[in-house]
Coordinates of C-alpha atoms and ligand atoms in Angstrom, one line a residue:
X1 CA 108.3 92.1 197.6
X2 CA 104.5 92.0 197.7
X3 CA 103.2 90.5 200.9
X4 CA 99.7 89.2 201.2
X5 CA 99.7 89.6 205.0
X6 CA 100.1 93.4 204.5
X7 CA 97.9 94.0 201.6
X8 CA 94.1 94.2 201.3
X9 CA 93.0 90.5 201.4
X10 CA 90.6 90.7 198.5
X11 CA 89.0 87.5 199.5
X12 CA 85.3 86.5 200.1
X13 CA 84.3 87.9 203.6
X14 CA 87.7 89.4 204.0
X15 CA 89.0 86.0 205.0
X16 CA 92.6 85.1 205.5
X17 CA 94.2 84.4 202.0
X18 CA 95.7 81.1 203.1
X19 CA 96.3 80.2 199.5
X20 CA 98.7 83.1 199.1
X21 CA 100.5 83.0 202.4
X22 CA 104.0 81.5 202.6
X23 CA 106.0 81.1 205.8
X24 CA 108.5 83.7 204.5
X25 CA 105.8 86.4 204.5
X26 CA 105.4 86.4 208.3
X27 CA 108.7 88.0 209.6
X28 CA 108.7 91.0 207.2
X29 CA 105.0 91.5 207.9
X30 CA 105.5 91.4 211.6
X31 CA 108.4 93.9 211.4
X32 CA 106.1 96.3 209.6
X33 CA 103.1 95.7 211.7
X34 CA 105.1 96.1 214.9
X35 CA 106.4 99.5 213.8
X36 CA 103.0 100.8 212.6
X37 CA 101.3 99.6 215.8
X38 CA 104.0 101.4 217.9
X39 CA 103.3 104.6 216.1
X40 CA 99.6 104.2 216.7
X41 CA 100.1 103.6 220.4
X42 CA 102.6 106.4 220.7
X43 CA 100.0 108.8 219.5
X44 CA 97.9 107.8 222.4
X45 CA 100.4 108.2 225.2
X46 CA 102.2 111.2 223.7
X47 CA 98.9 113.1 223.3
X48 CA 98.7 116.6 224.7
X49 CA 95.0 116.2 225.3
X50 CA 93.7 115.3 228.7
X51 CA 93.0 111.6 228.8
X52 CA 89.5 110.4 228.2
X53 CA 87.8 107.1 227.8
X54 CA 87.6 107.7 224.0
X55 CA 91.1 109.0 223.4
X56 CA 92.9 106.5 225.6
X57 CA 90.9 103.3 226.3
X58 CA 89.0 103.0 223.0
X59 CA 92.0 104.2 221.0
X60 CA 94.2 101.5 222.6
X61 CA 91.5 98.8 222.1
X62 CA 91.2 99.7 218.4
X63 CA 95.0 99.8 217.9
X64 CA 97.2 97.1 216.3
X65 CA 94.2 95.2 214.9
X66 CA 96.0 93.9 211.8
X67 CA 98.9 92.8 214.0
X68 CA 96.5 90.8 216.3
X69 CA 94.9 89.1 213.3
X70 CA 98.2 88.1 211.7
X71 CA 99.5 86.8 215.0
X72 CA 96.4 84.6 215.3
X73 CA 97.0 83.2 211.8
X74 CA 100.6 82.3 212.8
X75 CA 99.7 80.7 216.1
X76 CA 96.8 78.8 214.6
X77 CA 98.9 77.5 211.7
X78 CA 101.6 76.5 214.2
X79 CA 99.1 74.1 215.9
X80 CA 96.9 73.0 212.9
X81 CA 99.3 72.9 210.0
X82 CA 102.9 73.4 211.1
X83 CA 106.2 72.6 209.6
X84 CA 109.9 73.5 210.0
X85 CA 109.5 76.9 208.6
X86 CA 106.3 77.9 210.5
X87 CA 107.9 76.6 213.7
X88 CA 111.0 78.7 213.1
X89 CA 108.9 81.8 212.5
X90 CA 106.9 81.2 215.6
X91 CA 110.1 80.8 217.6
X92 CA 111.4 84.1 216.3
X93 CA 108.2 86.0 216.6
X94 CA 107.0 84.9 220.1
X95 CA 109.6 86.9 222.1
X96 CA 109.0 89.9 219.9
X97 CA 105.2 89.7 220.6
X98 CA 106.0 89.4 224.3
X99 CA 108.2 92.5 224.1
X100 CA 105.6 94.4 222.2
X101 CA 103.0 93.5 224.8
X102 CA 105.4 94.5 227.6
X103 CA 106.1 97.8 225.9
X104 CA 102.4 98.6 226.2
X105 CA 101.7 97.3 229.7
X106 CA 104.9 98.8 231.2
X107 CA 104.6 102.2 229.5
X108 CA 104.3 104.6 232.5
X109 CA 102.8 107.4 230.5
X110 CA 100.1 105.2 229.0
X111 CA 99.3 103.7 232.4
X112 CA 99.0 107.1 234.0
X113 CA 96.4 108.1 231.4
X114 CA 94.4 104.9 232.0
X115 CA 94.7 105.4 235.7
X116 CA 93.5 109.0 235.5
X117 CA 90.4 108.0 233.5
X118 CA 89.8 105.0 235.9
X119 CA 90.0 107.1 239.0
X120 CA 87.9 109.9 237.7
X121 CA 85.1 107.5 236.6
X122 CA 82.1 106.0 238.2
X123 CA 80.5 102.8 237.0
X124 CA 77.2 104.5 236.6
X125 CA 78.6 106.9 234.0
X126 CA 79.2 104.2 231.5
X127 CA 77.4 101.6 229.5
X128 CA 78.0 98.1 230.9
X129 CA 80.4 97.2 228.1
X130 CA 82.4 100.5 228.2
X131 CA 82.8 100.1 232.0
X132 CA 83.9 96.5 231.5
X133 CA 86.6 97.7 229.0
X134 CA 87.8 100.4 231.4
X135 CA 87.8 98.2 234.5
X136 CA 89.4 95.2 232.7
X137 CA 92.1 97.3 231.0
X138 CA 93.1 99.1 234.2
X139 CA 93.2 95.9 236.2
X140 CA 95.1 94.0 233.5
X141 CA 97.8 96.7 233.6
X142 CA 98.0 96.5 237.4
X143 CA 98.0 92.8 237.5
X144 CA 100.7 92.6 234.9
X145 CA 103.3 94.9 236.4
X146 CA 102.3 98.5 235.5
X147 CA 103.0 99.6 239.1
X148 CA 106.4 97.9 239.4
X149 CA 109.6 99.9 240.0
X150 CA 112.2 100.0 237.1
X151 CA 114.3 97.1 238.4
X152 CA 111.3 94.8 238.7
X153 CA 110.0 95.9 235.3
X154 CA 113.3 94.9 233.8
X155 CA 113.2 91.5 235.3
X156 CA 109.5 91.1 234.4
X157 CA 110.4 91.7 230.8
X158 CA 113.2 89.1 230.9
X159 CA 110.9 86.5 232.5
X160 CA 107.9 87.0 230.1
X161 CA 110.2 86.8 227.0
X162 CA 111.9 83.7 228.2
X163 CA 108.5 82.1 229.0
X164 CA 107.1 82.9 225.6
X165 CA 110.0 81.0 224.0
X166 CA 109.9 78.1 226.4
X167 CA 106.2 77.4 225.8
X168 CA 106.7 77.3 222.1
X169 CA 109.6 74.9 222.6
X170 CA 107.5 72.7 224.8
X171 CA 104.7 72.3 222.2
X172 CA 107.2 71.6 219.4
X173 CA 108.8 68.9 221.4
X174 CA 105.5 67.2 222.2
X175 CA 104.5 67.2 218.5
X176 CA 107.9 65.9 217.4
X177 CA 107.8 63.1 219.9
X178 CA 104.2 62.2 218.9
X179 CA 105.4 61.9 215.3
X180 CA 108.6 60.1 216.2
X181 CA 107.0 56.9 217.4
X182 CA 105.0 54.4 215.5
X183 CA 104.3 50.7 216.1
X184 CA 104.9 48.6 213.0
X185 CA 103.1 45.3 213.0
X186 CA 103.9 42.6 210.5
X187 CA 102.6 39.6 212.2
X188 CA 98.8 39.3 211.9
X189 CA 98.6 37.6 215.3
X190 CA 99.4 40.9 216.9
X191 CA 96.2 42.4 215.5
X192 CA 94.1 40.1 217.6
X193 CA 91.1 41.8 219.2
X194 CA 91.3 44.9 217.0
X195 CA 88.1 45.8 215.0
X196 CA 88.2 45.6 211.2
X197 CA 87.9 49.4 210.8
X198 CA 90.9 50.0 213.0
X199 CA 92.9 47.4 211.1
X200 CA 92.0 49.1 207.8
X201 CA 93.1 52.5 209.2
X202 CA 96.4 51.0 210.3
X203 CA 96.9 49.4 206.9
X204 CA 96.3 52.7 205.2
X205 CA 98.8 54.3 207.6
X206 CA 101.4 51.7 206.7
X207 CA 100.8 52.2 203.0
X208 CA 101.2 55.9 203.3
X209 CA 104.7 55.2 204.8
X210 CA 105.4 52.6 202.1
X211 CA 105.5 49.8 204.6
X212 CA 104.0 46.4 204.7
X213 CA 101.6 45.3 207.4
X214 CA 100.0 47.8 209.8
X215 CA 101.2 51.0 211.5
X216 CA 99.8 52.4 214.7
X217 CA 100.6 55.9 215.8
X218 CA 100.2 58.1 218.9
X219 CA 97.5 60.2 217.2
X220 CA 94.3 59.6 219.1
X221 CA 92.2 57.8 216.5
X222 CA 95.0 55.2 216.3
X223 CA 96.2 55.2 219.9
X224 CA 92.8 55.1 221.6
X225 CA 91.4 52.0 219.8
X226 CA 94.7 50.2 220.1
X227 CA 94.6 50.6 223.9
X228 CA 91.0 49.5 224.0
X229 CA 91.1 46.4 221.8
X230 CA 94.6 45.0 221.3
X231 CA 94.7 41.6 223.0
X232 CA 98.5 41.7 223.1
X233 CA 99.2 43.0 226.5
X234 CA 102.9 43.5 225.9
X235 CA 102.2 45.7 222.9
X236 CA 99.6 47.7 224.8
X237 CA 102.2 48.3 227.5
X238 CA 104.8 49.4 224.8
X239 CA 102.4 51.8 223.1
X240 CA 101.2 53.2 226.5
X241 CA 104.8 54.0 227.5
X242 CA 105.6 55.5 224.1
X243 CA 102.7 57.8 224.7
X244 CA 103.5 58.6 228.3
X245 CA 107.2 59.0 227.7
X246 CA 106.8 61.7 225.0
X247 CA 109.3 64.5 225.8
X248 CA 110.6 62.9 229.0
X249 CA 113.2 60.7 227.2
X250 CA 116.9 61.3 227.0
X251 CA 116.9 63.0 223.6
X252 CA 116.7 66.4 221.9
X253 CA 112.9 66.7 222.6
X254 CA 113.1 66.3 226.3
X255 CA 110.8 68.8 228.1
X256 CA 111.8 68.1 231.7
X257 CA 114.3 71.0 231.9
X258 CA 111.8 73.2 230.1
X259 CA 109.1 72.4 232.7
X260 CA 111.4 73.1 235.5
X261 CA 112.4 76.5 234.0
X262 CA 108.8 77.4 233.3
X263 CA 107.7 76.5 236.9
X264 CA 110.5 78.6 238.5
X265 CA 110.0 81.6 236.2
X266 CA 106.3 81.6 236.8
X267 CA 106.8 81.5 240.5
X268 CA 109.3 84.4 240.3
X269 CA 106.9 86.3 238.1
X270 CA 104.1 85.9 240.6
X271 CA 106.3 87.0 243.4
X272 CA 107.4 90.1 241.5
X273 CA 103.8 90.9 241.0
X274 CA 103.0 90.6 244.7
X275 CA 101.4 87.1 244.6
X276 CA 102.5 84.2 246.8
X277 CA 102.2 81.6 244.1
X278 CA 101.6 81.5 240.3
X279 CA 98.1 80.0 240.9
X280 CA 97.2 83.0 243.1
X281 CA 98.3 85.3 240.2
X282 CA 96.3 83.3 237.6
X283 CA 93.2 83.0 239.8
X284 CA 93.1 86.7 240.5
X285 CA 91.6 87.0 237.1
X286 CA 89.2 84.0 237.3
X287 CA 85.7 83.4 238.7
X288 CA 87.2 81.0 241.2
X289 CA 89.3 83.9 242.6
X290 CA 91.5 82.2 245.1
X291 CA 93.8 79.1 245.3
X292 CA 92.1 77.8 248.5
X293 CA 88.7 77.9 246.8
X294 CA 90.1 75.7 243.9
X295 CA 91.6 73.3 246.5
X296 CA 88.3 73.0 248.3
X297 CA 86.5 72.3 245.0
X298 CA 89.0 69.6 244.2
X299 CA 88.8 68.1 247.8
X300 CA 85.0 67.9 247.5
X301 CA 85.3 66.2 244.2
X302 CA 87.9 63.8 245.5
X303 CA 85.7 62.9 248.6
X304 CA 82.7 62.3 246.4
X305 CA 84.4 60.3 243.7
X306 CA 87.0 58.3 245.6
X307 CA 84.7 55.6 247.0
X308 CA 83.1 55.1 243.6
X309 CA 86.5 54.9 241.9
X310 CA 87.8 52.4 244.4
X311 CA 84.7 50.2 243.8
X312 CA 85.3 50.4 240.1
X313 CA 88.9 49.4 240.4
X314 CA 87.9 46.4 242.5
X315 CA 85.2 45.4 240.0
X316 CA 87.6 45.8 237.1
X317 CA 90.4 43.8 238.8
X318 CA 87.9 41.0 239.5
X319 CA 86.6 41.1 236.0
X320 CA 90.1 41.0 234.5
X321 CA 91.0 38.0 236.7
X322 CA 87.9 36.2 235.5
X323 CA 89.0 36.9 232.0
X324 CA 92.5 35.5 232.2
X325 CA 94.6 38.3 233.7
X326 CA 97.1 36.7 236.1
X327 CA 98.5 40.0 237.3
X328 CA 97.6 43.3 239.0
X329 CA 95.6 45.5 236.7
X330 CA 97.9 48.1 235.1
X331 CA 97.1 51.4 233.4
X332 CA 97.6 49.9 230.0
X333 CA 94.9 47.3 230.9
X334 CA 92.3 49.8 232.0
X335 CA 90.8 50.9 228.7
X336 CA 91.0 47.3 227.4
X337 CA 89.1 45.7 230.3
X338 CA 86.7 48.5 230.8
X339 CA 85.6 48.1 227.2
X340 CA 85.2 44.4 227.7
X341 CA 83.2 45.0 231.0
X342 CA 80.9 47.4 229.2
X343 CA 80.3 44.9 226.6
X344 CA 79.6 42.1 229.2
X345 CA 77.3 44.3 231.2
X346 CA 75.4 46.2 228.6
X347 CA 76.2 44.4 225.4
X348 CA 77.5 47.6 223.8
X349 CA 80.9 48.8 222.7
X350 CA 82.4 51.7 220.7
X351 CA 82.7 49.7 217.5
X352 CA 79.1 48.7 217.6
X353 CA 77.9 52.3 217.7
X354 CA 80.6 53.7 215.3
X355 CA 78.8 52.7 212.1
X356 CA 75.8 54.8 213.3
X357 CA 77.8 58.0 213.7
X358 CA 78.8 59.0 210.2
X359 CA 80.7 62.3 210.4
X360 CA 78.6 64.0 207.8
X361 CA 75.3 63.1 209.5
X362 CA 76.6 64.1 212.9
X363 CA 77.7 67.4 211.5
X364 CA 74.3 67.9 210.0
X365 CA 72.7 67.0 213.3
X366 CA 74.8 69.6 215.1
X367 CA 73.9 72.2 212.5
X368 CA 70.2 71.3 212.8
X369 CA 70.5 71.7 216.5
X370 CA 71.9 75.2 216.0
X371 CA 68.9 75.9 213.8
X372 CA 66.5 74.7 216.4
X373 CA 68.1 76.5 219.3
X374 CA 69.3 79.7 217.7
X375 CA 67.7 79.9 214.2
X376 CA 71.1 79.4 212.5
X377 CA 71.5 78.2 208.9
X378 CA 74.7 76.7 207.4
X379 CA 75.8 76.9 203.8
X380 CA 79.0 75.4 202.6
X381 CA 81.3 77.8 200.7
X382 CA 84.0 76.3 198.5
X383 CA 85.6 79.6 197.5
X384 CA 87.1 80.7 200.9
X385 CA 90.8 80.0 200.9
X386 CA 91.8 77.2 203.2
X387 CA 95.2 76.1 204.7
X388 CA 94.7 72.4 204.0
X389 CA 92.4 70.4 201.7
X390 CA 90.6 68.7 204.6
X391 CA 89.2 72.1 205.8
X392 CA 85.6 72.9 205.0
X393 CA 84.1 76.3 205.3
X394 CA 80.5 77.3 206.1
X395 CA 78.6 80.6 205.9
X396 CA 76.2 80.9 208.8
X397 CA 73.0 83.0 208.6
X398 CA 70.1 83.7 211.0
X399 CA 66.4 83.4 210.2
X400 CA 66.3 86.8 208.6
X401 CA 69.2 85.8 206.3
X402 CA 71.6 88.1 208.1
X403 CA 75.2 86.9 207.9
X404 CA 76.3 85.8 211.3
X405 CA 79.7 84.1 211.0
X406 CA 82.0 81.9 209.0
X407 CA 82.8 78.5 210.3
X408 CA 85.9 76.5 209.4
X409 CA 85.9 72.8 210.2
X410 CA 89.1 70.8 210.2
X411 CA 88.4 67.2 211.2
X412 CA 91.3 64.8 210.7
X413 CA 94.7 64.2 212.3
X414 CA 98.0 64.8 210.4
X415 CA 101.6 65.1 211.4
X416 CA 101.4 68.9 211.1
X417 CA 98.6 69.1 213.7
X418 CA 98.7 69.1 217.5
X419 CA 96.6 66.5 219.3
X420 CA 93.2 67.2 220.8
X421 CA 90.4 69.5 219.7
X422 CA 89.9 73.2 219.9
X423 CA 88.1 76.3 218.8
X424 CA 89.9 79.4 217.5
X425 CA 89.1 82.6 215.5
X426 CA 90.6 84.2 212.4
X427 CA 88.5 87.3 212.9
X428 CA 87.0 88.4 216.1
X429 CA 83.5 89.9 216.2
X430 CA 83.4 93.7 216.9
X431 CA 81.6 96.8 215.9
X432 CA 83.7 99.5 214.2
X433 CA 83.6 103.2 214.9
X434 CA 81.4 103.5 211.9
X435 CA 78.9 101.1 213.4
X436 CA 79.7 98.2 211.1
X437 CA 79.2 94.9 212.9
X438 CA 82.2 92.8 211.7
X439 CA 81.2 89.2 212.0
X440 CA 83.6 86.5 213.3
X441 CA 85.5 83.8 211.5
X442 CA 85.4 80.8 213.8
X443 CA 87.4 77.6 213.3
X444 CA 87.1 74.2 214.9
X445 CA 90.0 71.8 214.8
X446 CA 89.7 68.1 215.6
X447 CA 91.6 64.8 215.5
X448 CA 88.8 62.5 214.4
X449 CA 88.8 59.0 212.8
X450 CA 89.6 59.4 209.1
X451 CA 87.6 57.9 206.3
X452 CA 89.1 54.8 204.6
X453 CA 89.0 53.8 200.9
X454 CA 85.8 51.9 201.5
X455 CA 84.2 53.7 204.5
X456 CA 83.3 57.3 205.4
X457 CA 84.5 58.8 208.6
X458 CA 82.7 56.9 211.4
X459 CA 82.9 58.5 214.8
X460 CA 83.1 57.0 218.3
X461 CA 80.6 58.1 220.8
X462 CA 83.3 60.2 222.5
X463 CA 84.1 61.9 219.2
X464 CA 80.4 62.8 218.8
X465 CA 80.5 64.3 222.3
X466 CA 83.7 66.2 221.4
X467 CA 82.1 67.6 218.3
X468 CA 79.2 68.9 220.4
X469 CA 81.6 70.3 223.0
X470 CA 83.6 72.3 220.5
X471 CA 80.5 73.4 218.7
X472 CA 79.4 74.9 221.9
X473 CA 82.6 77.1 221.9
X474 CA 81.9 77.9 218.2
X475 CA 78.4 79.1 219.0
X476 CA 79.8 81.3 221.8
X477 CA 82.1 82.9 219.2
X478 CA 79.7 83.0 216.3
X479 CA 76.8 84.6 218.3
X480 CA 78.9 87.3 219.8
X481 CA 77.6 90.8 219.7
X482 CA 80.0 93.2 221.3
X483 CA 81.5 96.5 220.5
X484 CA 85.1 95.7 221.6
X485 CA 87.1 92.8 220.2
X486 CA 88.9 92.2 223.5
X487 CA 85.5 91.5 225.2
X488 CA 83.9 89.6 222.3
X489 CA 83.1 85.9 221.9
X490 CA 85.1 83.6 224.1
X491 CA 87.1 86.5 225.7
X492 CA 85.4 85.8 229.0
X493 CA 86.8 84.5 232.3
X494 CA 88.7 81.4 231.5
X495 CA 86.7 79.4 234.0
X496 CA 83.5 80.5 232.4
X497 CA 84.5 79.7 228.9
X498 CA 83.6 76.0 229.2
X499 CA 79.9 76.6 230.0
X500 CA 78.5 76.8 226.5
X501 CA 80.5 73.7 225.5
X502 CA 79.4 71.7 228.6
X503 CA 75.8 72.7 227.8
X504 CA 76.0 71.4 224.3
X505 CA 77.5 68.1 225.4
X506 CA 74.2 67.3 227.0
X507 CA 72.6 66.5 223.7
X508 CA 74.9 63.5 223.4
X509 CA 72.7 61.7 225.8
X510 CA 69.3 62.9 224.5
X511 CA 67.5 60.1 222.9
X512 CA 65.6 62.4 220.5
X513 CA 68.7 64.0 219.2
X514 CA 70.6 60.8 218.8
X515 CA 67.6 59.4 216.9
X516 CA 68.0 62.3 214.5
X517 CA 71.6 61.8 213.8
X518 CA 72.3 58.1 214.2
X519 CA 71.6 55.7 211.4
X520 CA 73.8 52.9 210.0
X521 CA 76.0 54.3 207.2
X522 CA 75.2 51.2 205.0
X523 CA 71.8 50.0 205.9
X524 CA 70.2 53.2 207.3
X525 CA 69.0 51.2 210.3
X526 CA 68.3 53.4 213.3
Ligands
ZN1 ZN1 86.3 73.3 225.8

């Protein structure tokens, strides 16, 4: 059987041939890629030559590259465009990937070679990037059990494999529960308070399910506005609990037992590796470094924000009482009354600004910003294969017309997509042995408000901020210029990775930028 995952892609920019890939291609492809990668890695640790940076560290870094790429395709599809078959493949492949990784990390001969190079090296002998690769690889091996005795190694394998499966189960359950619930409204009275756009969306949702009336779901563009605007307090409470009870109800999608298992296995894993807690283990590879430091950050934050928060709660309780609430303010009232309070105080609400944030214009504004800041140009490409019709692809160039990156944009929610927004990559930037700079294929995935029959996609202010945030991650990935894939793009300390995205968010409150992007979708009014 021919398998597009194993063949040359023959696509523009060597992109993933999503149009040819079927779920059934994954397992045979993985089988083959696992065995070829094992042979590659075997040639490193079985080598008779004395270990060097080149023949051990670089060789390891360059190994299994197709396997890594195909794994990223599977995991990205499993969150952005999943289904029964992709879920099953992911469930089968996850423990095998964990095993493959363990076979590398726990390979004594391989570790001895890395250790020899590390111990014979001085920082000054290397370029910054080469040293980083050596230092990081050595420490990753140590951190992940390379020094353990055989009994502990065995247990380490069991734990990591079980964890890999449990985390997949966890995500599947949350998605299933998000899709399992919907609120079906047939009495127009229950729509009271909801803006027209939101009602249109709900009607469209009902139509797509061949139902009368209106349907609200737990996907954010539906859930968020419902909690903000629905006057019917009882329904707000019902929808809130549906959201909060996902995967903690007595049914097949309950995650309580899974969480308990994950927590205990993580603790045991940390203990085996010589750490007191799992957070000590995680933070040993973070800028924050130590658990106590994180606690002290959090304590400072709590001290500074608590008095303000308490004042806000009082104000809101008071405001709600003045506006007819005969009860203590509850969580399902918060978003509702805070929107009303904002309106009363500043005469502004989300629905007033929404018509000014047309998705296409915000997208253009973000691209213009990248041009202004980094000299980047974006051209849409309709020939790159995509995994869903909603996905748009852009070629990105610099001022000298040098190709910088591909950028996939996937804006709208669907049942096959996990909630939230994220950045991911289908190809990591790196420089090959021959000196070719392989440029990245970056992808942004969102759950934004969909267009309706009569209106384009109109974003809330929060969605505009989210777009800027994720675009910050995209820039981080697109502008990468590293030799080694494992150090490229967003492969930085996890508590540094949010910096570019936080920076970009600042434009959401810059008058000048808002002026460029915001104009009424019908009247053009600024
Ligand atoms: Zn982020």
